[in-house]
mmCIF file of C-alpha atoms in Angstrom:
data_model
loop_
_atom_site.group_PDB
_atom_site.id
_atom_site.type_symbol
_atom_site.label_atom_id
_atom_site.label_comp_id
_atom_site.label_asym_id
_atom_site.label_seq_id
_atom_site.Cartn_x
_atom_site.Cartn_y
_atom_site.Cartn_z
ATOM 1 C CA MET A 20 -122.891 13.519 -24.120
ATOM 2 C CA ASP A 21 -123.675 10.376 -22.094
ATOM 3 C CA SER A 22 -122.432 11.123 -18.578
ATOM 4 C CA LYS A 23 -121.248 7.517 -17.876
ATOM 5 C CA LEU A 24 -119.151 7.629 -21.015
ATOM 6 C CA MET A 25 -117.803 11.048 -20.146
ATOM 7 C CA ASN A 26 -116.796 9.777 -16.667
ATOM 8 C CA GLU A 27 -115.057 6.823 -18.190
ATOM 9 C CA ILE A 28 -113.145 9.012 -20.604
ATOM 10 C CA ILE A 29 -112.167 11.428 -17.868
ATOM 11 C CA SER A 30 -110.913 8.666 -15.550
ATOM 12 C CA ASP A 31 -108.956 7.077 -18.429
ATOM 13 C CA ILE A 32 -107.288 10.474 -19.211
ATOM 14 C CA LYS A 33 -106.512 10.895 -15.493
ATOM 15 C CA LEU A 34 -104.967 7.431 -15.247
ATOM 16 C CA ARG A 35 -102.790 8.152 -18.331
ATOM 17 C CA GLN A 36 -101.713 11.474 -16.979
ATOM 18 C CA GLU A 37 -100.691 9.969 -13.612
ATOM 19 C CA ARG A 38 -98.843 7.098 -15.293
ATOM 20 C CA SER A 39 -96.999 9.514 -17.630
ATOM 21 C CA LEU A 40 -95.365 11.145 -14.602
ATOM 22 C CA MET A 41 -93.950 7.878 -13.138
ATOM 23 C CA PRO A 42 -90.448 7.192 -14.446
ATOM 24 C CA ILE A 43 -89.339 3.707 -15.487
ATOM 25 C CA PRO A 44 -85.620 3.005 -15.813
ATOM 26 C CA ALA A 45 -84.463 1.778 -19.217
ATOM 27 C CA GLY A 46 -82.161 -1.198 -19.665
ATOM 28 C CA VAL A 47 -80.416 -1.462 -23.056
ATOM 29 C CA SER A 48 -79.810 -5.068 -24.159
ATOM 30 C CA ASN A 49 -76.785 -5.640 -26.326
ATOM 31 C CA ARG A 50 -76.731 -8.937 -28.245
ATOM 32 C CA HIS A 51 -76.419 -11.841 -25.802
ATOM 33 C CA VAL A 52 -76.991 -15.547 -25.386
ATOM 34 C CA HIS A 53 -78.812 -17.772 -22.901
ATOM 35 C CA LEU A 54 -77.504 -21.340 -22.734
ATOM 36 C CA THR A 55 -78.671 -24.711 -21.543
ATOM 37 C CA LYS A 56 -76.286 -26.543 -19.180
ATOM 38 C CA LYS A 57 -75.609 -29.016 -21.971
ATOM 39 C CA ASP A 58 -74.765 -26.361 -24.589
ATOM 40 C CA PHE A 59 -72.696 -24.416 -21.945
ATOM 41 C CA THR A 60 -70.653 -27.614 -21.274
ATOM 42 C CA ALA A 61 -70.144 -28.250 -25.021
ATOM 43 C CA LEU A 62 -68.834 -24.668 -25.491
ATOM 44 C CA PHE A 63 -66.806 -24.210 -22.287
ATOM 45 C CA GLY A 64 -65.865 -27.732 -21.252
ATOM 46 C CA PRO A 65 -66.924 -30.370 -18.720
ATOM 47 C CA GLY A 66 -66.983 -29.203 -15.115
ATOM 48 C CA CYS A 67 -67.168 -25.521 -16.019
ATOM 49 C CA GLU A 68 -69.819 -23.234 -14.600
ATOM 50 C CA PRO A 69 -70.851 -19.721 -15.685
ATOM 51 C CA THR A 70 -69.099 -17.071 -13.563
ATOM 52 C CA LEU A 71 -70.324 -13.655 -12.467
ATOM 53 C CA TYR A 72 -69.206 -10.642 -14.505
ATOM 54 C CA ARG A 73 -71.863 -8.177 -13.259
ATOM 55 C CA LYS A 74 -75.289 -8.490 -11.705
ATOM 56 C CA ILE A 75 -78.141 -7.095 -13.820
ATOM 57 C CA VAL A 76 -81.309 -5.378 -12.707
ATOM 58 C CA GLN A 77 -83.543 -8.444 -13.015
ATOM 59 C CA PRO A 78 -83.148 -10.428 -9.745
ATOM 60 C CA GLY A 79 -81.138 -13.635 -9.987
ATOM 61 C CA PHE A 80 -79.747 -12.935 -13.475
ATOM 62 C CA TYR A 81 -76.199 -11.846 -14.217
ATOM 63 C CA ALA A 82 -73.891 -11.041 -17.063
ATOM 64 C CA CYS A 83 -71.210 -13.770 -17.235
ATOM 65 C CA ASN A 84 -67.521 -13.605 -17.928
ATOM 66 C CA GLU A 85 -68.160 -16.295 -20.520
ATOM 67 C CA LYS A 86 -68.534 -15.155 -24.122
ATOM 68 C CA VAL A 87 -69.111 -17.009 -27.426
ATOM 69 C CA ASP A 88 -68.799 -16.202 -31.089
ATOM 70 C CA ILE A 89 -71.994 -16.394 -33.147
ATOM 71 C CA GLU A 90 -71.655 -17.126 -36.844
ATOM 72 C CA THR A 91 -73.551 -17.731 -40.037
ATOM 73 C CA PRO A 92 -72.185 -18.186 -43.584
ATOM 74 C CA LYS A 93 -72.956 -14.477 -44.064
ATOM 75 C CA GLY A 94 -71.383 -12.884 -40.960
ATOM 76 C CA LYS A 95 -70.101 -13.189 -37.444
ATOM 77 C CA PHE A 96 -69.930 -11.479 -34.033
ATOM 78 C CA SER A 97 -67.170 -12.287 -31.597
ATOM 79 C CA GLY A 98 -67.334 -12.026 -27.812
ATOM 80 C CA VAL A 99 -71.141 -12.251 -27.362
ATOM 81 C CA ARG A 100 -71.796 -12.340 -23.647
ATOM 82 C CA MET A 101 -73.762 -15.016 -21.834
ATOM 83 C CA ILE A 102 -76.499 -14.050 -19.392
ATOM 84 C CA GLY A 103 -76.654 -16.568 -16.560
ATOM 85 C CA PRO A 104 -77.712 -18.762 -14.963
ATOM 86 C CA CYS A 105 -78.207 -21.610 -17.472
ATOM 87 C CA ARG A 106 -81.858 -22.052 -18.500
ATOM 88 C CA ASP A 107 -83.740 -24.893 -20.149
ATOM 89 C CA TYR A 108 -83.450 -23.538 -23.731
ATOM 90 C CA THR A 109 -80.628 -21.871 -25.641
ATOM 91 C CA GLN A 110 -81.620 -18.500 -27.048
ATOM 92 C CA ILE A 111 -79.652 -15.876 -28.958
ATOM 93 C CA GLU A 112 -81.010 -12.322 -28.780
ATOM 94 C CA ILE A 113 -79.847 -9.922 -31.468
ATOM 95 C CA SER A 114 -80.889 -6.592 -32.918
ATOM 96 C CA MET A 115 -82.243 -6.006 -36.433
ATOM 97 C CA SER A 116 -78.877 -4.462 -37.410
ATOM 98 C CA ASP A 117 -77.149 -7.637 -36.202
ATOM 99 C CA ALA A 118 -79.669 -9.741 -38.148
ATOM 100 C CA ARG A 119 -78.671 -7.924 -41.367
ATOM 101 C CA VAL A 120 -74.990 -8.566 -40.736
ATOM 102 C CA LEU A 121 -75.704 -12.250 -40.138
ATOM 103 C CA GLY A 122 -78.133 -12.555 -43.034
ATOM 104 C CA LEU A 123 -80.938 -13.790 -40.781
ATOM 105 C CA ASN A 124 -84.568 -12.876 -40.566
ATOM 106 C CA PRO A 125 -85.417 -13.765 -36.973
ATOM 107 C CA PRO A 126 -88.912 -13.303 -35.531
ATOM 108 C CA ILE A 127 -89.635 -10.507 -33.036
ATOM 109 C CA ARG A 128 -90.588 -12.459 -29.930
ATOM 110 C CA ASP A 129 -90.875 -12.525 -26.140
ATOM 111 C CA SER A 130 -88.023 -14.411 -24.489
ATOM 112 C CA GLY A 131 -88.591 -18.156 -24.431
ATOM 113 C CA LYS A 132 -90.713 -18.283 -27.648
ATOM 114 C CA ILE A 133 -88.066 -19.835 -29.980
ATOM 115 C CA GLU A 134 -90.209 -22.222 -32.116
ATOM 116 C CA ASN A 135 -89.575 -21.702 -35.862
ATOM 117 C CA SER A 136 -86.715 -19.260 -35.224
ATOM 118 C CA PRO A 137 -83.483 -19.534 -37.242
ATOM 119 C CA GLY A 138 -80.443 -21.353 -35.903
ATOM 120 C CA ILE A 139 -76.803 -20.242 -35.711
ATOM 121 C CA LYS A 140 -73.319 -21.592 -35.003
ATOM 122 C CA LEU A 141 -71.962 -20.864 -31.513
ATOM 123 C CA ARG A 142 -68.283 -21.190 -30.796
ATOM 124 C CA GLY A 143 -66.676 -21.313 -27.362
ATOM 125 C CA PRO A 144 -63.167 -22.095 -26.086
ATOM 126 C CA ALA A 145 -63.901 -25.814 -25.749
ATOM 127 C CA GLY A 146 -66.014 -26.515 -28.827
ATOM 128 C CA GLU A 147 -68.769 -25.396 -31.165
ATOM 129 C CA ILE A 148 -72.430 -26.301 -31.659
ATOM 130 C CA ASP A 149 -75.018 -25.683 -34.339
ATOM 131 C CA CYS A 150 -78.277 -24.472 -32.774
ATOM 132 C CA GLY A 151 -81.157 -25.542 -35.010
ATOM 133 C CA LYS A 152 -83.194 -22.650 -33.628
ATOM 134 C CA GLY A 153 -83.081 -19.953 -30.974
ATOM 135 C CA VAL A 154 -82.224 -16.654 -32.710
ATOM 136 C CA ILE A 155 -84.818 -13.949 -31.919
ATOM 137 C CA ILE A 156 -85.132 -10.209 -31.860
ATOM 138 C CA SER A 157 -86.505 -9.493 -28.414
ATOM 139 C CA LYS A 158 -89.847 -7.743 -28.403
ATOM 140 C CA ARG A 159 -89.710 -4.451 -26.530
ATOM 141 C CA HIS A 160 -91.052 -5.069 -23.023
ATOM 142 C CA ILE A 161 -91.363 -3.754 -19.474
ATOM 143 C CA HIS A 162 -90.714 -5.882 -16.432
ATOM 144 C CA PHE A 163 -92.973 -5.111 -13.459
ATOM 145 C CA SER A 164 -92.964 -6.533 -9.927
ATOM 146 C CA PRO A 165 -96.566 -7.111 -8.768
ATOM 147 C CA SER A 166 -96.348 -3.998 -6.529
ATOM 148 C CA ASP A 167 -95.083 -1.845 -9.427
ATOM 149 C CA ALA A 168 -97.808 -3.263 -11.674
ATOM 150 C CA LYS A 169 -100.335 -2.210 -9.027
ATOM 151 C CA ARG A 170 -98.853 1.274 -8.733
ATOM 152 C CA PHE A 171 -99.001 1.702 -12.555
ATOM 153 C CA LYS A 172 -102.425 -0.027 -12.837
ATOM 154 C CA ILE A 173 -100.967 -2.392 -15.447
ATOM 155 C CA GLU A 174 -101.945 -6.026 -16.091
ATOM 156 C CA ASP A 175 -99.641 -8.786 -17.234
ATOM 157 C CA GLN A 176 -99.523 -8.994 -21.085
ATOM 158 C CA GLN A 177 -100.944 -5.432 -21.478
ATOM 159 C CA ILE A 178 -99.594 -3.539 -24.484
ATOM 160 C CA VAL A 179 -98.517 0.112 -23.908
ATOM 161 C CA ARG A 180 -96.639 2.961 -25.612
ATOM 162 C CA VAL A 181 -93.415 4.216 -24.133
ATOM 163 C CA LEU A 182 -92.052 7.758 -24.511
ATOM 164 C CA CYS A 183 -88.241 8.200 -24.575
ATOM 165 C CA SER A 184 -86.060 11.296 -24.567
ATOM 166 C CA PRO A 185 -88.874 13.823 -24.361
ATOM 167 C CA GLY A 186 -88.014 17.309 -25.539
ATOM 168 C CA THR A 187 -84.913 16.248 -27.492
ATOM 169 C CA ASP A 188 -84.124 15.740 -31.190
ATOM 170 C CA LYS A 189 -84.305 11.980 -30.624
ATOM 171 C CA GLU A 190 -87.693 11.944 -28.902
ATOM 172 C CA THR A 191 -89.333 8.703 -29.825
ATOM 173 C CA ILE A 192 -92.512 6.778 -28.880
ATOM 174 C CA PHE A 193 -92.214 2.986 -28.979
ATOM 175 C CA GLU A 194 -95.572 1.401 -29.621
ATOM 176 C CA SER A 195 -96.488 -2.223 -29.026
ATOM 177 C CA VAL A 196 -94.510 -2.572 -25.753
ATOM 178 C CA LEU A 197 -95.387 -5.769 -23.866
ATOM 179 C CA CYS A 198 -95.869 -5.543 -20.051
ATOM 180 C CA ARG A 199 -94.719 -8.605 -18.101
ATOM 181 C CA VAL A 200 -95.640 -8.911 -14.435
ATOM 182 C CA SER A 201 -93.929 -11.371 -12.122
ATOM 183 C CA ASP A 202 -92.636 -11.515 -8.568
ATOM 184 C CA LYS A 203 -89.330 -12.454 -10.134
ATOM 185 C CA TYR A 204 -89.044 -9.075 -11.911
ATOM 186 C CA ALA A 205 -87.840 -5.596 -11.106
ATOM 187 C CA LEU A 206 -89.185 -2.497 -12.841
ATOM 188 C CA GLU A 207 -87.315 -2.001 -16.164
ATOM 189 C CA PHE A 208 -88.027 -1.144 -19.795
ATOM 190 C CA HIS A 209 -85.952 -3.416 -22.016
ATOM 191 C CA LEU A 210 -85.017 -2.270 -25.553
ATOM 192 C CA ASP A 211 -82.244 -3.289 -27.902
ATOM 193 C CA THR A 212 -79.289 -1.254 -29.156
ATOM 194 C CA ASP A 213 -81.024 -0.149 -32.409
ATOM 195 C CA GLU A 214 -83.903 1.193 -30.394
ATOM 196 C CA ALA A 215 -81.689 2.765 -27.762
ATOM 197 C CA ASN A 216 -79.539 4.544 -30.386
ATOM 198 C CA ALA A 217 -82.542 5.660 -32.417
ATOM 199 C CA ALA A 218 -84.000 7.293 -29.301
ATOM 200 C CA ALA A 219 -80.710 8.284 -27.576
ATOM 201 C CA VAL A 220 -81.570 6.157 -24.557
ATOM 202 C CA LYS A 221 -78.946 4.853 -22.165
ATOM 203 C CA THR A 222 -79.331 2.268 -19.445
ATOM 204 C CA GLY A 223 -80.727 3.983 -16.359
ATOM 205 C CA ASP A 224 -82.505 6.760 -18.269
ATOM 206 C CA SER A 225 -86.131 7.355 -17.338
ATOM 207 C CA VAL A 226 -88.896 6.511 -19.833
ATOM 208 C CA PHE A 227 -92.638 7.008 -19.483
ATOM 209 C CA ILE A 228 -95.794 5.092 -20.368
ATOM 210 C CA ILE A 229 -98.072 7.559 -22.210
ATOM 211 C CA MET B 112 -117.862 25.176 -25.144
ATOM 212 C CA ASP B 113 -116.822 28.226 -27.172
ATOM 213 C CA SER B 114 -117.963 27.441 -30.722
ATOM 214 C CA LYS B 115 -115.021 29.133 -32.436
ATOM 215 C CA LEU B 116 -112.599 27.031 -30.404
ATOM 216 C CA MET B 117 -114.673 23.954 -31.135
ATOM 217 C CA ASN B 118 -114.468 24.672 -34.892
ATOM 218 C CA GLU B 119 -110.699 25.180 -34.708
ATOM 219 C CA ILE B 120 -110.285 21.877 -32.890
ATOM 220 C CA ILE B 121 -112.497 20.041 -35.378
ATOM 221 C CA SER B 122 -110.691 21.420 -38.371
ATOM 222 C CA ASP B 123 -107.311 20.571 -36.809
ATOM 223 C CA ILE B 124 -108.467 16.991 -36.163
ATOM 224 C CA LYS B 125 -109.758 16.748 -39.760
ATOM 225 C CA LEU B 126 -106.398 18.043 -41.168
ATOM 226 C CA ARG B 127 -104.456 15.538 -39.071
ATOM 227 C CA GLN B 128 -106.799 12.659 -40.166
ATOM 228 C CA GLU B 129 -106.398 13.600 -43.812
ATOM 229 C CA ARG B 130 -102.586 13.873 -43.553
ATOM 230 C CA SER B 131 -102.338 10.571 -41.731
ATOM 231 C CA LEU B 132 -103.724 8.773 -44.809
ATOM 232 C CA MET B 133 -101.146 10.211 -47.184
ATOM 233 C CA PRO B 134 -98.083 7.963 -47.553
ATOM 234 C CA ILE B 135 -94.565 9.342 -47.553
ATOM 235 C CA PRO B 136 -91.753 7.122 -48.858
ATOM 236 C CA ALA B 137 -88.924 6.484 -46.414
ATOM 237 C CA GLY B 138 -85.240 6.798 -47.389
ATOM 238 C CA VAL B 139 -82.765 5.114 -45.066
ATOM 239 C CA SER B 140 -79.433 6.913 -44.915
ATOM 240 C CA ASN B 141 -76.420 4.750 -44.196
ATOM 241 C CA ARG B 142 -73.246 6.610 -43.053
ATOM 242 C CA HIS B 143 -71.936 8.765 -45.878
ATOM 243 C CA VAL B 144 -69.729 11.737 -46.755
ATOM 244 C CA HIS B 145 -70.178 14.939 -48.731
ATOM 245 C CA LEU B 146 -66.916 16.440 -49.950
ATOM 246 C CA THR B 147 -65.646 19.781 -51.194
ATOM 247 C CA LYS B 148 -63.883 19.730 -54.544
ATOM 248 C CA LYS B 149 -60.606 20.419 -52.731
ATOM 249 C CA ASP B 150 -61.051 17.574 -50.249
ATOM 250 C CA PHE B 151 -62.205 15.230 -53.044
ATOM 251 C CA THR B 152 -58.996 16.029 -54.977
ATOM 252 C CA ALA B 153 -56.837 15.401 -51.925
ATOM 253 C CA LEU B 154 -58.470 12.044 -51.376
ATOM 254 C CA PHE B 155 -58.861 10.795 -54.984
ATOM 255 C CA GLY B 156 -56.162 12.667 -56.852
ATOM 256 C CA PRO B 157 -55.853 15.628 -59.236
ATOM 257 C CA GLY B 158 -58.121 15.528 -62.294
ATOM 258 C CA CYS B 159 -60.533 12.980 -60.731
ATOM 259 C CA GLU B 160 -64.259 13.586 -60.646
ATOM 260 C CA PRO B 161 -66.950 11.766 -58.612
ATOM 261 C CA THR B 162 -68.631 9.106 -60.718
ATOM 262 C CA LEU B 163 -72.227 7.845 -60.670
ATOM 263 C CA TYR B 164 -72.940 4.651 -58.725
ATOM 264 C CA ARG B 165 -76.715 5.190 -58.399
ATOM 265 C CA LYS B 166 -79.163 8.120 -58.495
ATOM 266 C CA ILE B 167 -80.977 8.833 -55.251
ATOM 267 C CA VAL B 168 -84.468 10.144 -54.768
ATOM 268 C CA GLN B 169 -83.422 13.776 -54.173
ATOM 269 C CA PRO B 170 -83.037 15.356 -57.658
ATOM 270 C CA GLY B 171 -79.447 16.039 -58.760
ATOM 271 C CA PHE B 172 -77.838 13.983 -56.005
ATOM 272 C CA TYR B 173 -76.236 10.562 -56.478
ATOM 273 C CA ALA B 174 -74.414 7.868 -54.629
ATOM 274 C CA CYS B 175 -70.840 7.802 -56.017
ATOM 275 C CA ASN B 176 -68.519 4.909 -56.767
ATOM 276 C CA GLU B 177 -65.984 6.732 -54.639
ATOM 277 C CA LYS B 178 -65.594 5.637 -51.023
ATOM 278 C CA VAL B 179 -63.363 6.694 -48.182
ATOM 279 C CA ASP B 180 -62.329 5.298 -44.803
ATOM 280 C CA ILE B 181 -63.291 7.385 -41.785
ATOM 281 C CA GLU B 182 -61.146 6.982 -38.644
ATOM 282 C CA THR B 183 -60.604 8.243 -35.121
ATOM 283 C CA PRO B 184 -58.091 6.936 -32.504
ATOM 284 C CA LYS B 185 -61.024 4.875 -31.141
ATOM 285 C CA GLY B 186 -62.459 3.249 -34.289
ATOM 286 C CA LYS B 187 -62.828 3.141 -38.019
ATOM 287 C CA PHE B 188 -65.292 2.460 -40.817
ATOM 288 C CA SER B 189 -64.024 1.437 -44.271
ATOM 289 C CA GLY B 190 -65.737 2.014 -47.534
ATOM 290 C CA VAL B 191 -67.989 4.937 -46.595
ATOM 291 C CA ARG B 192 -69.731 6.125 -49.710
ATOM 292 C CA MET B 193 -69.650 9.691 -51.033
ATOM 293 C CA ILE B 194 -72.851 11.369 -52.065
ATOM 294 C CA GLY B 195 -72.224 13.638 -55.046
ATOM 295 C CA PRO B 196 -71.838 16.187 -56.476
ATOM 296 C CA CYS B 197 -69.162 18.091 -54.554
ATOM 297 C CA ARG B 198 -70.536 20.794 -52.298
ATOM 298 C CA ASP B 199 -69.024 23.787 -50.518
ATOM 299 C CA TYR B 200 -68.423 22.058 -47.170
ATOM 300 C CA THR B 201 -67.239 18.541 -46.212
ATOM 301 C CA GLN B 202 -69.732 16.752 -43.950
ATOM 302 C CA ILE B 203 -69.703 13.285 -42.531
ATOM 303 C CA GLU B 204 -73.114 11.846 -41.546
ATOM 304 C CA ILE B 205 -73.116 8.936 -39.089
ATOM 305 C CA SER B 206 -75.605 7.168 -36.817
ATOM 306 C CA MET B 207 -75.378 7.175 -33.009
ATOM 307 C CA SER B 208 -74.155 3.522 -33.138
ATOM 308 C CA ASP B 209 -71.407 4.682 -35.465
ATOM 309 C CA ALA B 210 -70.568 7.537 -33.135
ATOM 310 C CA ARG B 211 -70.117 5.055 -30.228
ATOM 311 C CA VAL B 212 -67.707 2.970 -32.304
ATOM 312 C CA LEU B 213 -65.765 6.100 -33.256
ATOM 313 C CA GLY B 214 -65.794 7.481 -29.729
ATOM 314 C CA LEU B 215 -67.380 10.722 -30.955
ATOM 315 C CA ASN B 216 -70.272 12.758 -29.564
ATOM 316 C CA PRO B 217 -71.524 14.569 -32.659
ATOM 317 C CA PRO B 218 -74.409 17.037 -32.577
ATOM 318 C CA ILE B 219 -77.797 16.126 -34.086
ATOM 319 C CA ARG B 220 -78.152 18.636 -36.857
ATOM 320 C CA ASP B 221 -79.719 19.561 -40.173
ATOM 321 C CA SER B 222 -77.413 19.017 -43.064
ATOM 322 C CA GLY B 223 -75.040 21.948 -43.569
ATOM 323 C CA LYS B 224 -74.861 23.061 -39.935
ATOM 324 C CA ILE B 225 -71.427 21.802 -39.068
ATOM 325 C CA GLU B 226 -70.094 24.566 -36.720
ATOM 326 C CA ASN B 227 -68.629 23.128 -33.492
ATOM 327 C CA SER B 228 -68.952 19.557 -34.694
ATOM 328 C CA PRO B 229 -66.152 17.043 -34.212
ATOM 329 C CA GLY B 230 -63.570 16.350 -36.905
ATOM 330 C CA ILE B 231 -62.338 12.997 -38.225
ATOM 331 C CA LYS B 232 -59.580 11.537 -40.450
ATOM 332 C CA LEU B 233 -60.698 10.679 -44.034
ATOM 333 C CA ARG B 234 -58.584 8.374 -46.160
ATOM 334 C CA GLY B 235 -58.856 7.875 -49.939
ATOM 335 C CA PRO B 236 -56.776 6.058 -52.531
ATOM 336 C CA ALA B 237 -54.709 9.213 -53.236
ATOM 337 C CA GLY B 238 -54.239 10.658 -49.729
ATOM 338 C CA GLU B 239 -55.710 11.486 -46.387
ATOM 339 C CA ILE B 240 -56.989 14.602 -44.688
ATOM 340 C CA ASP B 241 -57.904 15.593 -41.134
ATOM 341 C CA CYS B 242 -61.244 17.426 -41.131
ATOM 342 C CA GLY B 243 -61.295 19.790 -38.198
ATOM 343 C CA LYS B 244 -65.122 19.591 -38.122
ATOM 344 C CA GLY B 245 -68.039 18.099 -40.117
ATOM 345 C CA VAL B 246 -69.217 15.001 -38.275
ATOM 346 C CA ILE B 247 -72.918 15.168 -37.530
ATOM 347 C CA ILE B 248 -75.866 12.854 -36.766
ATOM 348 C CA SER B 249 -78.487 13.953 -39.242
ATOM 349 C CA LYS B 250 -81.727 15.151 -37.650
ATOM 350 C CA ARG B 251 -84.738 13.173 -38.849
ATOM 351 C CA HIS B 252 -86.410 15.177 -41.638
ATOM 352 C CA ILE B 253 -88.828 15.106 -44.474
ATOM 353 C CA HIS B 254 -88.124 16.633 -47.888
ATOM 354 C CA PHE B 255 -91.087 18.245 -49.617
ATOM 355 C CA SER B 256 -91.451 19.805 -52.998
ATOM 356 C CA PRO B 257 -93.600 22.966 -52.788
ATOM 357 C CA SER B 258 -96.561 21.098 -54.341
ATOM 358 C CA ASP B 259 -96.237 18.264 -51.874
ATOM 359 C CA ALA B 260 -95.980 20.755 -49.016
ATOM 360 C CA LYS B 261 -99.199 22.365 -50.231
ATOM 361 C CA ARG B 262 -100.911 18.924 -50.503
ATOM 362 C CA PHE B 263 -99.839 18.081 -46.907
ATOM 363 C CA LYS B 264 -100.499 21.645 -45.666
ATOM 364 C CA ILE B 265 -96.954 21.803 -44.311
ATOM 365 C CA GLU B 266 -94.696 24.833 -43.916
ATOM 366 C CA ASP B 267 -90.912 24.862 -44.254
ATOM 367 C CA GLN B 268 -89.248 24.224 -40.861
ATOM 368 C CA GLN B 269 -92.481 22.782 -39.340
ATOM 369 C CA ILE B 270 -91.880 20.014 -36.784
ATOM 370 C CA VAL B 271 -94.085 16.932 -37.086
ATOM 371 C CA ARG B 272 -94.391 13.333 -35.776
ATOM 372 C CA VAL B 273 -93.970 10.381 -38.098
ATOM 373 C CA LEU B 274 -95.547 6.984 -37.623
ATOM 374 C CA CYS B 275 -93.638 3.979 -38.963
ATOM 375 C CA SER B 276 -94.613 0.293 -39.369
ATOM 376 C CA PRO B 277 -98.148 0.632 -37.971
ATOM 377 C CA GLY B 278 -99.667 -2.555 -36.639
ATOM 378 C CA THR B 279 -96.347 -4.347 -36.237
ATOM 379 C CA ASP B 280 -94.166 -5.265 -33.268
ATOM 380 C CA LYS B 281 -91.784 -2.496 -34.344
ATOM 381 C CA GLU B 282 -94.399 0.272 -34.639
ATOM 382 C CA THR B 283 -92.662 3.486 -33.742
ATOM 383 C CA ILE B 284 -93.463 7.195 -33.688
ATOM 384 C CA PHE B 285 -90.584 9.526 -34.381
ATOM 385 C CA GLU B 286 -91.132 12.909 -32.778
ATOM 386 C CA SER B 287 -89.296 16.099 -33.649
ATOM 387 C CA VAL B 288 -89.095 15.461 -37.349
ATOM 388 C CA LEU B 289 -88.129 18.611 -39.319
ATOM 389 C CA CYS B 290 -89.975 19.450 -42.577
ATOM 390 C CA ARG B 291 -87.883 21.061 -45.292
ATOM 391 C CA VAL B 292 -89.557 22.534 -48.352
ATOM 392 C CA SER B 293 -87.658 23.370 -51.568
ATOM 393 C CA ASP B 294 -88.244 23.131 -55.285
ATOM 394 C CA LYS B 295 -84.987 21.151 -55.301
ATOM 395 C CA TYR B 296 -86.625 18.347 -53.185
ATOM 396 C CA ALA B 297 -88.720 15.272 -53.788
ATOM 397 C CA LEU B 298 -91.062 13.874 -51.118
ATOM 398 C CA GLU B 299 -89.054 11.596 -48.782
ATOM 399 C CA PHE B 300 -88.633 10.932 -45.062
ATOM 400 C CA HIS B 301 -84.940 10.534 -44.187
ATOM 401 C CA LEU B 302 -83.902 8.504 -41.197
ATOM 402 C CA ASP B 303 -80.646 6.819 -40.259
ATOM 403 C CA THR B 304 -79.876 3.150 -39.900
ATOM 404 C CA ASP B 305 -80.479 3.066 -36.127
ATOM 405 C CA GLU B 306 -83.887 4.576 -36.572
ATOM 406 C CA ALA B 307 -84.672 2.344 -39.581
ATOM 407 C CA ASN B 308 -83.782 -0.836 -37.692
ATOM 408 C CA ALA B 309 -85.513 0.275 -34.533
ATOM 409 C CA ALA B 310 -88.730 0.703 -36.457
ATOM 410 C CA ALA B 311 -88.176 -2.045 -39.124
ATOM 411 C CA VAL B 312 -88.365 0.556 -41.946
ATOM 412 C CA LYS B 313 -86.794 -0.063 -45.313
ATOM 413 C CA THR B 314 -86.174 2.416 -48.095
ATOM 414 C CA GLY B 315 -89.433 2.848 -50.057
ATOM 415 C CA ASP B 316 -91.686 1.867 -47.126
ATOM 416 C CA SER B 317 -94.569 4.232 -46.472
ATOM 417 C CA VAL B 318 -94.617 6.329 -43.344
ATOM 418 C CA PHE B 319 -97.258 8.792 -42.103
ATOM 419 C CA ILE B 320 -97.458 12.195 -40.411
ATOM 420 C CA ILE B 321 -99.821 11.836 -37.519
#
């Protein structure tokens, strides 16, 4: 065999073996909303601001005390938590199970890519709004800080496979996991409640790139 | 390299490649109950028999018109369908999401293995019963007829991995899938609603042993 090719194969295998030993904490995302300041005001009233319920792993973001109902003619979920702070687009992230209840067929997307996604009615204590778009199923992804990306030898936008719950009855490999690198991020694998329950993963569990 | 070992490796790779091209239809199991005749009578009344709603893929089994409510102090699901005919143990099959709603921690088991599993209250139109045991999360499995098992070169109780939704954003590999071979079975991969939604699999979709 060509020795250059052989060396490439061996170093690729070695990289994969090293990576597969480095744990990544999982973060399970329940259905949630991001809101613009304008939509927040329409739902919660003039002069209101989102308030801290709990910090989340990603720096600067937090689960808010504020919750909304999300509704279609087919179905409804009450008490869907906002993730703050306000951002410059309103986005509703749900699981595929949720989508079935609501009778929607949202695209599987990275956060922020809401063009041509279905809309939904949002209801808060001060009013309701009809979003014309914004409902997505979040694509499985890993957040990396630049130093973690370097440690894992991962590039921004790289696609990897992630092993969950090895050695158990729920052992699962999620393919097509998007890597996102930013100095705003902390190391975390984000999956939704369907994926978490399918693989028996809880927030804080270790998963592995294989 | 040892040429006997090399031949074994090559024939194993060839077998896996052949298998990976042979589609297996998926069957998504929503939460459901199996009932003994005695429990059926307690729930639906003396003289009643389960009635056909729809045949399912496994020969001799059928979804019934009869439904029950299942309930714990923590939560409840209404209208949980019975799969007929009656069998000699009562078993309640739920997903991990369902288990969270009900506040239960059921074992992940093959059908029929209900020792040391949690109980639940069942309510029908004619009465209610407290099952002392019987709630399980069904272990992912594939049913094979003996001729299909031969075609796939699979033995009863073999553990395999199953690829779902290849080439999509929800591509997923389920590890630890149990193969069950019987002349009572038809070829079908059974997964629950969490697993189906995590991998965007619908009943009738093709999956692959890899």
